[in-house]
Coordinates of C-alpha atoms in Angstrom, one line a residue:
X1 CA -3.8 6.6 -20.2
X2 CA -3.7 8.7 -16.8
X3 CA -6.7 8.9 -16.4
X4 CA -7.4 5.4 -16.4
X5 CA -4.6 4.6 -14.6
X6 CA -6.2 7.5 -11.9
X7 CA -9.5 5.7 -12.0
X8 CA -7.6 2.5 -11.0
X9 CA -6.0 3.4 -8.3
X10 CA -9.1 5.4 -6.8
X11 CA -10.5 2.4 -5.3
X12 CA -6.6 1.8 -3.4
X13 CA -6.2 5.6 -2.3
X14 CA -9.2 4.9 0.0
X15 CA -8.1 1.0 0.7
X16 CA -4.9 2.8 2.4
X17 CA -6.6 5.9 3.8
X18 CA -9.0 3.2 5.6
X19 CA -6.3 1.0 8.0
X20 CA -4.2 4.3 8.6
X21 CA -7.3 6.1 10.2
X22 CA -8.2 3.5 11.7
X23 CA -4.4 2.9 13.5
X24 CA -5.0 6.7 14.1
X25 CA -8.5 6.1 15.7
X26 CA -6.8 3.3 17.9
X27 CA -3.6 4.7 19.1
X28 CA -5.8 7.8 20.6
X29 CA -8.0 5.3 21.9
X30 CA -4.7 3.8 23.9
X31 CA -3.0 7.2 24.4
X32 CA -6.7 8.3 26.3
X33 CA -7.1 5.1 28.2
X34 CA -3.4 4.1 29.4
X35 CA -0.8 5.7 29.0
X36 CA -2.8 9.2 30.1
X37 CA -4.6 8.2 33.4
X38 CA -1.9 5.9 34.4
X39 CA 1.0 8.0 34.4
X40 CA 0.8 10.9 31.7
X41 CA 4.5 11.9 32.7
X42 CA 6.1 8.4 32.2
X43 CA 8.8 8.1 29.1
X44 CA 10.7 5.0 28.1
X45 CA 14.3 5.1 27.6
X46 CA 15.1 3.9 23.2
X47 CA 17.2 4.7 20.9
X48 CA 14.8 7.8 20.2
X49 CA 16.3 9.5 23.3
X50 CA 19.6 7.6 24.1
X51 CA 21.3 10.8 24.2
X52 CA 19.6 13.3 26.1
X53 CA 17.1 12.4 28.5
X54 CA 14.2 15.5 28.9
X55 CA 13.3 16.6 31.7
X56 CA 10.7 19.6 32.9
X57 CA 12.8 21.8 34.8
X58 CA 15.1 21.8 31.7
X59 CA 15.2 25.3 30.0
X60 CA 13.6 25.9 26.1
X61 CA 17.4 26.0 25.1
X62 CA 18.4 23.1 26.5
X63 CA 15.6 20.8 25.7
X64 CA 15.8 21.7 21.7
X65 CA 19.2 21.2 22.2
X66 CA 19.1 17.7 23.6
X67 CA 16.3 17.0 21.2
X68 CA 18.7 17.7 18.5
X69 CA 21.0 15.7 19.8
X70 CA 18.8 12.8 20.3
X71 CA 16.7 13.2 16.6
X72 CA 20.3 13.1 14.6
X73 CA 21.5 10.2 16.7
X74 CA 18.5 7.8 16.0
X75 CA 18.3 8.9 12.3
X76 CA 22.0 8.1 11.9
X77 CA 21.1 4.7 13.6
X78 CA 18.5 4.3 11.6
X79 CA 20.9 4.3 8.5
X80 CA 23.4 2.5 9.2
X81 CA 21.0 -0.1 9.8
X82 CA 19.4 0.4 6.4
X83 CA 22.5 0.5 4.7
X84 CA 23.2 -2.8 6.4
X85 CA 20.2 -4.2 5.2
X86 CA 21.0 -3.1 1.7
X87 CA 24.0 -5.1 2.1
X88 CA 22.5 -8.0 3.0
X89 CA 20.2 -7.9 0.4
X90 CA 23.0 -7.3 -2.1
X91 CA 24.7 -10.2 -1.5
X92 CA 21.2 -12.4 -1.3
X93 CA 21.1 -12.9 2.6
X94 CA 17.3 -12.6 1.6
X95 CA 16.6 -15.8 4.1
X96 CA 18.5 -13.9 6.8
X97 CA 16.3 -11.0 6.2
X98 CA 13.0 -12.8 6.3
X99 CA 14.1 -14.6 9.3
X100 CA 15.2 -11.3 11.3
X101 CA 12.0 -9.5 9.8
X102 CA 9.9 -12.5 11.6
X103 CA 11.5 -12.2 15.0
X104 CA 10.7 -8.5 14.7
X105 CA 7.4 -8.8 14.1
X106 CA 7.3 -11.8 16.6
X107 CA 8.8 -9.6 19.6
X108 CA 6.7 -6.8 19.2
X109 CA 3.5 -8.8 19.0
X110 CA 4.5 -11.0 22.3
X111 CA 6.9 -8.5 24.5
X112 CA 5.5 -4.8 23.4
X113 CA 2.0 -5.9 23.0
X114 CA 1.8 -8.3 26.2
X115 CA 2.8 -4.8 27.6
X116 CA -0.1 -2.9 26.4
X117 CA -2.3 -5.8 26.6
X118 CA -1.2 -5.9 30.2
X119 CA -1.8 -2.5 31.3
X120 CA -5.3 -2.5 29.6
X121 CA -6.4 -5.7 31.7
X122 CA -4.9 -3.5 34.7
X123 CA -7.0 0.1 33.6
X124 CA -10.3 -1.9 33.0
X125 CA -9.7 -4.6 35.6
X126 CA -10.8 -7.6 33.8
X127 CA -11.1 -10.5 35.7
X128 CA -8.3 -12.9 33.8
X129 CA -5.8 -15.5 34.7
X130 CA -2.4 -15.5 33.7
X131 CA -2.7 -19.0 32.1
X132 CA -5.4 -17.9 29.8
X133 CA -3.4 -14.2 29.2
X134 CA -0.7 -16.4 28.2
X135 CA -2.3 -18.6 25.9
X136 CA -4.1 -15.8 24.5
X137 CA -0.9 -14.0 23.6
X138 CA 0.7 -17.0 22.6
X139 CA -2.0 -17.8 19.9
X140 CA -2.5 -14.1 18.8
X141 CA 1.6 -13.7 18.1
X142 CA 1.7 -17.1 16.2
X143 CA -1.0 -16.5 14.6
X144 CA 0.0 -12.8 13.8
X145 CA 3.8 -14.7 12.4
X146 CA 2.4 -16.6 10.2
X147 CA -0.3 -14.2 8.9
X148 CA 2.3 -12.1 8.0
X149 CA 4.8 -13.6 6.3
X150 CA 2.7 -16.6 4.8
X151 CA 0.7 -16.2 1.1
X152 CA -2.0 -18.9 1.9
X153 CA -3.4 -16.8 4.7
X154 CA -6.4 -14.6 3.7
X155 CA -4.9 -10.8 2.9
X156 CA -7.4 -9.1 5.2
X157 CA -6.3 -10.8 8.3
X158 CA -2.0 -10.1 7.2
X159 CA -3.6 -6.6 6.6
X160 CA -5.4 -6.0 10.3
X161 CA -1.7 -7.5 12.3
X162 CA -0.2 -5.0 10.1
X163 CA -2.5 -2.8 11.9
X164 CA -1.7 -4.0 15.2
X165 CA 1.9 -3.7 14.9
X166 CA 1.2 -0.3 14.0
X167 CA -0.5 0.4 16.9
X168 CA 2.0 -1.2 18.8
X169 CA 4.9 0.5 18.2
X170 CA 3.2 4.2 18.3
X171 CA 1.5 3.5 21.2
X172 CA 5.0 3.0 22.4
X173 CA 6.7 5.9 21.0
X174 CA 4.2 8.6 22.6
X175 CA 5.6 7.9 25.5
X176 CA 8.8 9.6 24.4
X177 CA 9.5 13.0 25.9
X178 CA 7.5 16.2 23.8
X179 CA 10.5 17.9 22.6
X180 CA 12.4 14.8 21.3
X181 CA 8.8 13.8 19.9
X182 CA 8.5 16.5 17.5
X183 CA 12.1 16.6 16.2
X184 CA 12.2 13.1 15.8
X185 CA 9.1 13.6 13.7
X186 CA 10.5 16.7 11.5
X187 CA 14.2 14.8 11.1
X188 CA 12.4 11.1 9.9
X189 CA 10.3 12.9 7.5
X190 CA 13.5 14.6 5.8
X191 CA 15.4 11.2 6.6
X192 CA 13.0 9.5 4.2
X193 CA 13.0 12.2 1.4
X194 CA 16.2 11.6 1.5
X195 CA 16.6 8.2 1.7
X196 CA 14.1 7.7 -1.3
X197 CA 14.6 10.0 -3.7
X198 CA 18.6 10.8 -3.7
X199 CA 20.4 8.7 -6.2
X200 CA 22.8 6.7 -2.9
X201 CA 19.5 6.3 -0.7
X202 CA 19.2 3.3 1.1
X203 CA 15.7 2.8 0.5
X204 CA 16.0 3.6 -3.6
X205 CA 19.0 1.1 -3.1
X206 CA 16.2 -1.2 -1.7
X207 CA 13.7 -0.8 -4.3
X208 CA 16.4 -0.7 -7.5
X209 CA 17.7 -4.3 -6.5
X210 CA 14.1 -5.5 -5.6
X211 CA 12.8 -4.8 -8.9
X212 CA 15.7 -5.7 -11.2
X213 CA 15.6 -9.0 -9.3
X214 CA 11.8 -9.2 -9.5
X215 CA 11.3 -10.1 -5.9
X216 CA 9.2 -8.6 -2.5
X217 CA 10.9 -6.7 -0.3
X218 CA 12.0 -8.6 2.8
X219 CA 10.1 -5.9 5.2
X220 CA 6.8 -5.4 6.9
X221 CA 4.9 -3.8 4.3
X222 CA 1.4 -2.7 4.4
X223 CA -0.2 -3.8 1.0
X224 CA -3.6 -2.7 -0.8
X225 CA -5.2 -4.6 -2.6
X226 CA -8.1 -4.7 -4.5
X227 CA -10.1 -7.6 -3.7
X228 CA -12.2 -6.9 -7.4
X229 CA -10.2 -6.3 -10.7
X230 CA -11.1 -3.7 -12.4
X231 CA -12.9 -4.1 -16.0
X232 CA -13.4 -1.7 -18.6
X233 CA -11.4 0.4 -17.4
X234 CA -9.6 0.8 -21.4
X235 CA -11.8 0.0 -23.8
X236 CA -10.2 -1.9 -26.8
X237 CA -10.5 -0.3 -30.4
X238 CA -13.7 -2.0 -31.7
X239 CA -15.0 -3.1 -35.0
X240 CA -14.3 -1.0 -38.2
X241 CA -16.9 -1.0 -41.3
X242 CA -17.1 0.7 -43.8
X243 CA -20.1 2.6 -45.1
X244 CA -20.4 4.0 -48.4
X245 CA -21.9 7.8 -48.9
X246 CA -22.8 9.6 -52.1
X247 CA -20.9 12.5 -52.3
X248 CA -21.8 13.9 -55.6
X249 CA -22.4 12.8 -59.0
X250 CA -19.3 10.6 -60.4
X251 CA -17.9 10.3 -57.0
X252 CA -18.1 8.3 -54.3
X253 CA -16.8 8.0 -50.4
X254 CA -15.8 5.4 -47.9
X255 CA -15.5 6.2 -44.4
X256 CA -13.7 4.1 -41.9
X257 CA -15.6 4.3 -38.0
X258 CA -15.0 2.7 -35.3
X259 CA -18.6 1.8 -34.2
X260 CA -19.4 0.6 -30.5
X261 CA -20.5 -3.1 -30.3
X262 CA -22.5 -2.9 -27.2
X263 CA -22.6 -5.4 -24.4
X264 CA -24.3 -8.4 -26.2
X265 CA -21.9 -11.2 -25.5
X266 CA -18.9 -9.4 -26.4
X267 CA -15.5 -8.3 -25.1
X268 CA -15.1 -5.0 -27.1
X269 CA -16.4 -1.6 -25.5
X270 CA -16.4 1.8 -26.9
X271 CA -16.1 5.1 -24.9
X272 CA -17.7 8.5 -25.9
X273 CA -14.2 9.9 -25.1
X274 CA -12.4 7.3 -27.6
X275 CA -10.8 9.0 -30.7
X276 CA -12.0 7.9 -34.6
X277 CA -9.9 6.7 -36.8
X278 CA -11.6 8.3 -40.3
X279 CA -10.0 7.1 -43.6
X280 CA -11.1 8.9 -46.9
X281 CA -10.9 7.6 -50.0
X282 CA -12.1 9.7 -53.2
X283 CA -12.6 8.9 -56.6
X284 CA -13.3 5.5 -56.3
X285 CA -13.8 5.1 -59.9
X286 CA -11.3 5.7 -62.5
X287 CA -11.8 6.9 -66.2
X288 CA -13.3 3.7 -67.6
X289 CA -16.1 3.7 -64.9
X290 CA -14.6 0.7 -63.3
X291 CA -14.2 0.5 -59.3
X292 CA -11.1 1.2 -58.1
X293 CA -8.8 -1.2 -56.3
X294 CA -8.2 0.3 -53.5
X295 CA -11.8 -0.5 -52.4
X296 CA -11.6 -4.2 -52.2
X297 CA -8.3 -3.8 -50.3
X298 CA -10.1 -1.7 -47.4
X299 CA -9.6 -4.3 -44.7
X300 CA -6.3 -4.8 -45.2
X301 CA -5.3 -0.8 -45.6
X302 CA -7.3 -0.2 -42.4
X303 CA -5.2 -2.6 -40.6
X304 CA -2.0 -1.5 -41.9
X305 CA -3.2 2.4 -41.0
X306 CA -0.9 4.3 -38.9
X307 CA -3.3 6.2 -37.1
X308 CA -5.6 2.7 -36.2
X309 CA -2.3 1.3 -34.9
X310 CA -1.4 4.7 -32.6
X311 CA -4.5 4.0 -31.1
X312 CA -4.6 0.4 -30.6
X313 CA -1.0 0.6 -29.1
X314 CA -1.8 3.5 -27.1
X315 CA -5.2 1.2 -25.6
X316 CA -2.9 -1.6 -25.2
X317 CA -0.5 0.3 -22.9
X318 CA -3.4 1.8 -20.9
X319 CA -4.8 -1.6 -20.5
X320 CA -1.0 -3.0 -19.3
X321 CA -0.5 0.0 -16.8
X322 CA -4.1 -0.2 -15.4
X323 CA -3.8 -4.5 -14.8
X324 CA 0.0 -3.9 -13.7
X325 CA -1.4 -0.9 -10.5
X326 CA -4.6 -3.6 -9.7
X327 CA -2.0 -6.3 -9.5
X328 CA 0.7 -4.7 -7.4
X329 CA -1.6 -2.5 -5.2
X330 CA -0.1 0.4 -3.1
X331 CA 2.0 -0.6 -0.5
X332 CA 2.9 1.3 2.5
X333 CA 5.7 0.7 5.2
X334 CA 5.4 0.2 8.4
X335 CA 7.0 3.0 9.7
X336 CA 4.5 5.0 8.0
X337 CA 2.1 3.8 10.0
X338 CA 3.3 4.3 13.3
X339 CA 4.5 7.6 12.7
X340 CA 1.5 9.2 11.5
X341 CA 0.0 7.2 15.0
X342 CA 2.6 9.2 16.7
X343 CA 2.2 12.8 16.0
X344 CA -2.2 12.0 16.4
X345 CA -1.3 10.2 19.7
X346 CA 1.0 13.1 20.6
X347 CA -1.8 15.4 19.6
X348 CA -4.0 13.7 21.7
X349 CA -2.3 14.4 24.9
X350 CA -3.3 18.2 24.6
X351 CA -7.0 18.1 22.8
X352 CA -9.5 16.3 20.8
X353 CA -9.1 19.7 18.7
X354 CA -5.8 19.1 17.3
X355 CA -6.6 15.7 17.4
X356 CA -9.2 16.5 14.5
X357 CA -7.0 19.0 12.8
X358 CA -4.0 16.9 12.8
X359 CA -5.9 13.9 11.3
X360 CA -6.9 15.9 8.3
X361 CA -3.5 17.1 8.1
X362 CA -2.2 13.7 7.7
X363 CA -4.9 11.9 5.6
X364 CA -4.7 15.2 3.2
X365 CA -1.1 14.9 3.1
X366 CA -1.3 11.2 2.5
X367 CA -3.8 11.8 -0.7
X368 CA -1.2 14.1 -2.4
X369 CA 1.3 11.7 -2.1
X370 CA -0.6 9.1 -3.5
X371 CA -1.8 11.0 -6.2
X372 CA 1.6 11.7 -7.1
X373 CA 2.8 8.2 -7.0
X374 CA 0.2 7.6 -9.9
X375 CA 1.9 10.3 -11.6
X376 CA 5.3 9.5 -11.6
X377 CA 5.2 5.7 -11.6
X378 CA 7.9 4.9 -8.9
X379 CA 8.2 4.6 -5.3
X380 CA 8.0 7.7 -3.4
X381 CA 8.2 8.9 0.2
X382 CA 4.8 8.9 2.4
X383 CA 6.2 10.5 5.4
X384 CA 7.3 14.2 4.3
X385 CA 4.3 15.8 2.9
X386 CA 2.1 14.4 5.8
X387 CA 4.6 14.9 8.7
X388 CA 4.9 18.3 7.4
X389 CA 0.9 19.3 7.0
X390 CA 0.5 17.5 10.8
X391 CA 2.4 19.6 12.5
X392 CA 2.3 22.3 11.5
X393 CA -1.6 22.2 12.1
X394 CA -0.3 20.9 15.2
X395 CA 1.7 24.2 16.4
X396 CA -1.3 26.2 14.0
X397 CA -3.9 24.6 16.4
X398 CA -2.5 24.6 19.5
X399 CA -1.1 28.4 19.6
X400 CA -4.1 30.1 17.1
X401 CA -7.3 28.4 16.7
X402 CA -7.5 26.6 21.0
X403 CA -6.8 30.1 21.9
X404 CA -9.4 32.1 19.5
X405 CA -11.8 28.9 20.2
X406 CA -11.8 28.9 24.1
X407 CA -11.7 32.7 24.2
X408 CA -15.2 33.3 22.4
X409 CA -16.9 30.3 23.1
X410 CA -16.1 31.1 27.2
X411 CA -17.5 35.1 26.4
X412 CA -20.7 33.5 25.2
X413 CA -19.9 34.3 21.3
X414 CA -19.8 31.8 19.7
X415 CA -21.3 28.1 21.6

């Protein structure tokens, strides 16, 4: 059953793996071209940093302190809002929810990408009036609405504004200060272990009531799924005959296969790997050289047979599980996204190195965690395990391998 459930979900590991290297890609691509050459020391005043603003003449001390300060803040923020949410939910605000989740999506499209879009016209100095720039942005945000949050729009175009909010918003948080950057990083990625996993967490509060009430999240949710079904992926049990065998003199035997029917027009497939149910039945014949009962009533033995019904029941639940994970698809937040984009755009500001080594980091982090969500079957966190590998190849990069790298390749060892 795993392992068909593993072959499944293959196909999705590299549909997500896909958009988030490709928001990656992006968000370097933006870090390199604006926010670098303009004005690399320019930070935005958020929530992020609403407590202790960096600054460079600051001492080691005080700028972990403040960044501290300003990492607990936000993630405190950042659950009382969720609990909020959880509230609302509870008490079926849900048209609330989708309404607020729409403005969202709506401002940062048409205020925080105008911005970017903006400054890039400004870097590259295309030649464009501001009554096309407008109507440009106003047909990419209503567009990017309705794409979004409406089911008779094509799934790859809600899937590439999911991207572009992604971009968005990380493209925005690199310009927070370094210090505040990296905490912030370290204290989400524990926020959402946290907030998934323990029994009170907001987001396991989220998905509980979602699923007991059958419903989608109200939230901007990266989704992936397979444009193909998958077939054959549990084969059913087959056709049984029987075959009779001499066994010696007097006796006879019946053996109970299941045989492969091939491809010829039908449904029912057969695995090498697919157990046998084998039933034995000796001494056909009684005393009076007469043939025993039991052999006219094959059929209907075979189909009352315990271990023909284990395995029939164990096919069927393969089948469910494996339909069920091409159905639903992975999904991945938001948040996710610009997050990973955050600590590669950060990375970016110092060199392509531990651009390279944190992107690895992160894609190999985010291949353990799904693998493990096809493991345990319920919703897990996608920040930790990635957050965790990035950095520290980060800090690994930027303080071992630079160093090591730069030094021989400048005394002509290595080139």
């Amino acid at each position: 059953m795993e392992s068909s459930v593993l072959e499944c979900i293959g196909v999705e590991i590299i549909g997500v793996m896909s958009p988030v290297s490709i928001c990656m890609f992006l968000v370097v691509l933006l870090v390199y071209s604006v926010s670098t050459s303009s004005s690399p020391d320019l930070t935005i005043r958020t929530a992020a940093n609403l407590v202790y603003a960096e600054n460079p003449s600051d001492t080691t001390a005080q700028k972990l302190e403040g960044a501290l300060l300003n990492a607990v803040v936000f993630v405190i923020l950042i659950a009382i809002v969720t609990f909020l949410l959880v509230l609302l939910y509870y008490y079926n605000c849900t048209s609330f929810l989708r309404h607020y989740v729409r403005f969202s999506a709506f401002f940062v499209l048409a205020s925080m990408g105008g911005s970017i879009f903006l400054s890039l016209i400004q870097r590259f100095s295309i030649p464009l009036d501001s009554i096309t720039c407008f109507v440009f942005l106003f047909n990419f945000t209503i567009v990017g609405v309705l794409s979004i949050f409406s089911s008779a729009i094509p799934i790859i175009l809600r899937q590439c504004y999911m991207v572009c909010l992604g971009i968005i918003v990380a493209a925005w948080f690199t310009k927070l200060p370094e210090w505040t950057t990296w905490t912030l990083l370290v204290a989400l990625a524990v926020y959402d272990l946290v907030a998934v996993l323990a029994p009170g967490g907001p987001l396991k509060l989220l998905v509980d009531l979602a699923s007991s009430r059958n419903e989608e999240l109200p939230a901007l949710i990266y989704e992936a799924r397979p444009t193909v079904a998958p077939t054959g992926r549990a084969a059913t049990l087959g056709f049984l005959v029987a075959g009779a065998t001499e066994s010696g003199l007097g006796s006879s035997s019946i053996e109970l296969q299941v045989v492969p029917t091939g491809n010829e027009g039908n449904r029912n497939t057969h695995s090498a790997g697919d157990s046998v149910a084998v039933v034995r039945v000796e001494d056909l014949r009684n005393d009076e050289g007469e043939r025993s009962p039991l052999v006219g009533n094959v059929d209907r033995e075979e189909e009352r047979s315990p271990l023909v019904e284990v395995n029939r029941t164990e096919r069927e639940m393969a089948t469910r599980e494996a339909e069920e994970v091409s159905e639903r698809g992975i999904k991945l937040g938001l948040g996710d996204f610009v997050f990973y984009s955050v600590l590669v755009g950060r990375a970016a500001m110092y060199d392509l190195m531990t651009v390279y080594a944190c992107y690895l980091a992160i894609i190999s982090g985010l291949g353990c965690t799904l693998i493990l969500l096809s493991v345990c079957r319920h919703a897990l966190p996608a920040l930790p395990i990635s957050i965790a590998l990035g950095v520290l190849f980060y800090f690994l990069t930027r303080l071992l391998m630079e160093p090591f790298i730069v030094g021989t390749a400048t005394n002509l060892m290595m080139f």
